[in-house]
């Protein structure tokens, strides 16, 4: 059973264009992250784990090269129904894991990049069923909450973004984590509710 949303399922050929947009956005994000890292490193001299951050960014670039080759060269910008499902899943899971690594080693809750997860939840809501969106959202909330809790009890280290100004108070990190988790859950719920409502409306119009 496929897990792409019903609207996209009825016109899945258009999803090939979405893949092009997805890969292009990732190239823009890679360039932006690389520039920010270089500026932070050599101009502002932030004390970050640059080795890990450069390696992670390089992995994102390498993966996007593989995605680009597979989609544009090997598949000639056209995937079948099952291939679209798997390709989106691979890209989204990869993005989630690599973004987690990037934000963890560069401030975590202090890093504005963590809000990119909201953007990913919205994209996931448009592409997949509510069940898949719930799985992704639950995973993010548990992982982000778990990391924050482990930092609070000092099992995981805290990589602060602004070392010279001091680290965020541990209890503030927990409060921010709770607020951000609520934001992810609300975003997933509202987005999927609106999309499924539109699917039902379109379905009724098609039957009438």
mmCIF file of C-alpha atoms in Angstrom:
data_model
loop_
_atom_site.group_PDB
_atom_site.id
_atom_site.type_symbol
_atom_site.label_atom_id
_atom_site.label_comp_id
_atom_site.label_asym_id
_atom_site.label_seq_id
_atom_site.Cartn_x
_atom_site.Cartn_y
_atom_site.Cartn_z
ATOM 1 C CA UNK A 1 0.000 0.000 0.000
ATOM 2 C CA UNK A 2 1.388 3.357 -1.018
ATOM 3 C CA UNK A 3 1.539 6.260 1.400
ATOM 4 C CA UNK A 4 1.496 9.310 -0.875
ATOM 5 C CA UNK A 5 -1.451 11.598 -0.280
ATOM 6 C CA UNK A 6 -4.614 10.976 -2.360
ATOM 7 C CA UNK A 7 -4.394 14.305 -4.221
ATOM 8 C CA UNK A 8 -0.869 13.587 -5.354
ATOM 9 C CA UNK A 9 -1.767 9.969 -6.110
ATOM 10 C CA UNK A 10 -4.332 10.983 -8.702
ATOM 11 C CA UNK A 11 -1.797 13.110 -10.554
ATOM 12 C CA UNK A 12 1.515 11.634 -9.484
ATOM 13 C CA UNK A 13 3.308 12.701 -12.672
ATOM 14 C CA UNK A 14 3.426 16.238 -11.275
ATOM 15 C CA UNK A 15 5.446 14.914 -8.340
ATOM 16 C CA UNK A 16 8.389 14.514 -10.677
ATOM 17 C CA UNK A 17 8.412 18.320 -10.903
ATOM 18 C CA UNK A 18 8.250 18.503 -7.105
ATOM 19 C CA UNK A 19 11.369 16.318 -6.942
ATOM 20 C CA UNK A 20 13.200 18.808 -9.181
ATOM 21 C CA UNK A 21 12.129 21.623 -6.856
ATOM 22 C CA UNK A 22 13.138 19.570 -3.799
ATOM 23 C CA UNK A 23 16.640 18.895 -5.130
ATOM 24 C CA UNK A 24 17.087 22.523 -6.210
ATOM 25 C CA UNK A 25 16.073 23.811 -2.772
ATOM 26 C CA UNK A 26 18.594 21.468 -1.191
ATOM 27 C CA UNK A 27 21.355 22.908 -3.414
ATOM 28 C CA UNK A 28 20.374 26.403 -2.252
ATOM 29 C CA UNK A 29 20.379 25.231 1.377
ATOM 30 C CA UNK A 30 23.818 23.611 0.927
ATOM 31 C CA UNK A 31 25.230 26.836 -0.452
ATOM 32 C CA UNK A 32 23.665 28.869 2.326
ATOM 33 C CA UNK A 33 24.966 26.582 5.083
ATOM 34 C CA UNK A 34 28.458 26.533 3.550
ATOM 35 C CA UNK A 35 28.567 30.333 3.372
ATOM 36 C CA UNK A 36 27.287 30.698 6.947
ATOM 37 C CA UNK A 37 29.896 28.226 8.205
ATOM 38 C CA UNK A 38 32.732 30.042 6.441
ATOM 39 C CA UNK A 39 31.577 33.441 7.742
ATOM 40 C CA UNK A 40 31.141 32.065 11.279
ATOM 41 C CA UNK A 41 34.560 30.405 11.145
ATOM 42 C CA UNK A 42 36.782 33.013 9.513
ATOM 43 C CA UNK A 43 35.001 36.337 10.129
ATOM 44 C CA UNK A 44 33.095 36.046 13.422
ATOM 45 C CA UNK A 45 35.333 33.285 14.830
ATOM 46 C CA UNK A 46 32.515 31.424 16.577
ATOM 47 C CA UNK A 47 33.910 28.468 18.510
ATOM 48 C CA UNK A 48 32.019 25.584 16.934
ATOM 49 C CA UNK A 49 32.803 21.980 16.008
ATOM 50 C CA UNK A 50 33.707 22.985 12.462
ATOM 51 C CA UNK A 51 35.206 19.619 11.548
ATOM 52 C CA UNK A 52 31.904 17.815 12.145
ATOM 53 C CA UNK A 53 29.881 20.634 10.578
ATOM 54 C CA UNK A 54 32.006 20.698 7.412
ATOM 55 C CA UNK A 55 31.836 16.907 7.121
ATOM 56 C CA UNK A 56 28.052 16.906 7.584
ATOM 57 C CA UNK A 57 27.614 19.654 4.989
ATOM 58 C CA UNK A 58 29.841 17.702 2.594
ATOM 59 C CA UNK A 59 27.668 14.608 3.110
ATOM 60 C CA UNK A 60 24.558 16.643 2.251
ATOM 61 C CA UNK A 61 26.274 17.890 -0.924
ATOM 62 C CA UNK A 62 27.377 14.369 -1.861
ATOM 63 C CA UNK A 63 23.899 12.953 -1.288
ATOM 64 C CA UNK A 64 22.338 15.698 -3.401
ATOM 65 C CA UNK A 65 24.814 14.892 -6.162
ATOM 66 C CA UNK A 66 23.638 11.276 -6.007
ATOM 67 C CA UNK A 67 19.985 12.365 -5.963
ATOM 68 C CA UNK A 68 20.614 14.632 -8.964
ATOM 69 C CA UNK A 69 22.387 11.906 -10.940
ATOM 70 C CA UNK A 70 19.698 9.340 -10.157
ATOM 71 C CA UNK A 71 16.791 11.615 -11.025
ATOM 72 C CA UNK A 72 18.108 13.799 -13.875
ATOM 73 C CA UNK A 73 20.527 11.414 -15.602
ATOM 74 C CA UNK A 74 19.557 7.842 -14.732
ATOM 75 C CA UNK A 75 15.760 8.283 -14.596
ATOM 76 C CA UNK A 76 15.511 11.184 -17.068
ATOM 77 C CA UNK A 77 13.317 13.189 -14.655
ATOM 78 C CA UNK A 78 10.572 10.574 -14.552
ATOM 79 C CA UNK A 79 9.896 8.072 -11.765
ATOM 80 C CA UNK A 80 7.160 5.490 -11.432
ATOM 81 C CA UNK A 81 4.634 5.536 -8.578
ATOM 82 C CA UNK A 82 6.586 3.255 -6.216
ATOM 83 C CA UNK A 83 9.899 4.950 -7.075
ATOM 84 C CA UNK A 84 8.479 8.370 -6.209
ATOM 85 C CA UNK A 85 7.337 7.089 -2.813
ATOM 86 C CA UNK A 86 10.731 5.585 -1.963
ATOM 87 C CA UNK A 87 12.740 8.520 -3.337
ATOM 88 C CA UNK A 88 10.853 11.059 -1.251
ATOM 89 C CA UNK A 89 11.176 8.887 1.857
ATOM 90 C CA UNK A 90 14.946 8.544 1.403
ATOM 91 C CA UNK A 91 15.417 12.287 0.876
ATOM 92 C CA UNK A 92 13.254 13.348 3.815
ATOM 93 C CA UNK A 93 14.793 10.866 6.265
ATOM 94 C CA UNK A 94 18.276 11.910 5.152
ATOM 95 C CA UNK A 95 17.414 15.585 5.563
ATOM 96 C CA UNK A 96 15.998 15.011 9.056
ATOM 97 C CA UNK A 97 19.046 13.107 10.290
ATOM 98 C CA UNK A 98 21.646 15.449 8.789
ATOM 99 C CA UNK A 99 19.819 18.581 9.953
ATOM 100 C CA UNK A 100 19.706 17.098 13.459
ATOM 101 C CA UNK A 101 23.486 16.644 13.365
ATOM 102 C CA UNK A 102 24.044 20.182 12.071
ATOM 103 C CA UNK A 103 21.910 21.870 14.724
ATOM 104 C CA UNK A 104 23.144 19.631 17.556
ATOM 105 C CA UNK A 105 26.774 20.657 17.019
ATOM 106 C CA UNK A 106 25.937 24.331 16.458
ATOM 107 C CA UNK A 107 23.765 25.372 19.379
ATOM 108 C CA UNK A 108 20.747 23.056 19.050
ATOM 109 C CA UNK A 109 17.838 25.070 20.489
ATOM 110 C CA UNK A 110 19.905 28.263 20.123
ATOM 111 C CA UNK A 111 20.289 27.673 16.388
ATOM 112 C CA UNK A 112 17.587 29.250 14.144
ATOM 113 C CA UNK A 113 18.161 26.425 11.626
ATOM 114 C CA UNK A 114 16.162 24.134 13.894
ATOM 115 C CA UNK A 115 13.002 25.831 12.607
ATOM 116 C CA UNK A 116 13.688 24.266 9.204
ATOM 117 C CA UNK A 117 12.049 21.176 10.673
ATOM 118 C CA UNK A 118 8.724 23.046 10.544
ATOM 119 C CA UNK A 119 9.256 23.530 6.807
ATOM 120 C CA UNK A 120 9.946 19.796 6.415
ATOM 121 C CA UNK A 121 6.808 18.869 8.350
ATOM 122 C CA UNK A 122 4.728 21.032 5.998
ATOM 123 C CA UNK A 123 6.310 19.402 2.930
ATOM 124 C CA UNK A 124 5.737 15.945 4.415
ATOM 125 C CA UNK A 125 2.087 16.823 5.037
ATOM 126 C CA UNK A 126 1.585 17.680 1.365
ATOM 127 C CA UNK A 127 3.324 14.535 0.113
ATOM 128 C CA UNK A 128 2.208 11.753 2.447
ATOM 129 C CA UNK A 129 -0.779 10.463 4.376
ATOM 130 C CA UNK A 130 -1.608 11.587 7.890
ATOM 131 C CA UNK A 131 -0.179 8.338 9.276
ATOM 132 C CA UNK A 132 3.252 8.984 7.757
ATOM 133 C CA UNK A 133 3.191 12.627 8.918
ATOM 134 C CA UNK A 134 2.358 11.456 12.444
ATOM 135 C CA UNK A 135 5.308 9.034 12.384
ATOM 136 C CA UNK A 136 7.749 11.732 11.271
ATOM 137 C CA UNK A 137 6.423 14.279 13.766
ATOM 138 C CA UNK A 138 6.534 11.792 16.641
ATOM 139 C CA UNK A 139 10.104 10.849 15.710
ATOM 140 C CA UNK A 140 11.215 14.491 15.708
ATOM 141 C CA UNK A 141 9.498 15.341 18.985
ATOM 142 C CA UNK A 142 10.966 12.288 20.738
ATOM 143 C CA UNK A 143 14.485 12.816 19.384
ATOM 144 C CA UNK A 144 14.604 16.572 20.017
ATOM 145 C CA UNK A 145 13.021 16.152 23.451
ATOM 146 C CA UNK A 146 15.377 13.289 24.275
ATOM 147 C CA UNK A 147 18.461 15.271 23.269
ATOM 148 C CA UNK A 148 17.341 18.262 25.309
ATOM 149 C CA UNK A 149 16.636 16.091 28.362
ATOM 150 C CA UNK A 150 20.014 14.328 28.094
ATOM 151 C CA UNK A 151 21.709 17.725 27.872
ATOM 152 C CA UNK A 152 19.757 18.898 30.914
ATOM 153 C CA UNK A 153 20.979 15.969 33.032
ATOM 154 C CA UNK A 154 24.460 16.464 31.566
ATOM 155 C CA UNK A 155 24.756 13.143 29.744
ATOM 156 C CA UNK A 156 25.103 14.857 26.358
ATOM 157 C CA UNK A 157 27.359 17.908 25.904
ATOM 158 C CA UNK A 158 25.999 21.337 25.028
ATOM 159 C CA UNK A 159 27.557 22.988 21.976
ATOM 160 C CA UNK A 160 26.576 26.593 22.489
ATOM 161 C CA UNK A 161 26.338 28.866 19.476
ATOM 162 C CA UNK A 162 27.485 32.051 21.183
ATOM 163 C CA UNK A 163 30.279 30.940 23.509
ATOM 164 C CA UNK A 164 31.403 34.441 24.407
ATOM 165 C CA UNK A 165 27.915 35.324 25.681
ATOM 166 C CA UNK A 166 27.471 32.152 27.714
ATOM 167 C CA UNK A 167 25.268 29.131 27.183
ATOM 168 C CA UNK A 168 21.496 29.190 27.471
ATOM 169 C CA UNK A 169 20.289 28.135 30.930
ATOM 170 C CA UNK A 170 19.391 24.412 31.016
ATOM 171 C CA UNK A 171 15.839 25.033 32.203
ATOM 172 C CA UNK A 172 15.354 27.561 29.379
ATOM 173 C CA UNK A 173 16.463 24.906 26.892
ATOM 174 C CA UNK A 174 13.808 22.544 28.253
ATOM 175 C CA UNK A 175 11.116 25.220 27.992
ATOM 176 C CA UNK A 176 12.175 26.046 24.434
ATOM 177 C CA UNK A 177 12.163 22.364 23.546
ATOM 178 C CA UNK A 178 8.623 21.988 24.887
ATOM 179 C CA UNK A 179 7.494 25.030 22.913
ATOM 180 C CA UNK A 180 9.196 23.854 19.729
ATOM 181 C CA UNK A 181 7.735 20.362 20.095
ATOM 182 C CA UNK A 182 4.273 21.896 20.464
ATOM 183 C CA UNK A 183 4.941 23.959 17.322
ATOM 184 C CA UNK A 184 5.816 20.799 15.351
ATOM 185 C CA UNK A 185 2.710 18.965 16.558
ATOM 186 C CA UNK A 186 0.381 21.894 15.862
ATOM 187 C CA UNK A 187 1.923 22.468 12.427
ATOM 188 C CA UNK A 188 1.496 18.804 11.501
ATOM 189 C CA UNK A 189 -2.099 18.728 12.762
ATOM 190 C CA UNK A 190 -3.218 21.957 11.098
ATOM 191 C CA UNK A 191 -1.499 21.237 7.786
ATOM 192 C CA UNK A 192 -2.809 17.690 7.475
ATOM 193 C CA UNK A 193 -6.304 18.786 8.558
ATOM 194 C CA UNK A 194 -6.443 21.509 5.908
ATOM 195 C CA UNK A 195 -5.061 19.222 3.191
ATOM 196 C CA UNK A 196 -7.399 16.312 4.008
ATOM 197 C CA UNK A 197 -10.354 18.704 4.134
ATOM 198 C CA UNK A 198 -9.421 19.952 0.664
ATOM 199 C CA UNK A 199 -9.097 16.354 -0.559
ATOM 200 C CA UNK A 200 -12.617 15.575 0.652
ATOM 201 C CA UNK A 201 -13.992 18.711 -0.987
ATOM 202 C CA UNK A 202 -12.323 17.883 -4.300
ATOM 203 C CA UNK A 203 -13.582 14.303 -4.034
ATOM 204 C CA UNK A 204 -17.175 15.472 -3.516
ATOM 205 C CA UNK A 205 -16.919 17.849 -6.488
ATOM 206 C CA UNK A 206 -15.596 15.046 -8.695
ATOM 207 C CA UNK A 207 -18.480 12.748 -7.707
ATOM 208 C CA UNK A 208 -21.173 15.393 -8.219
#
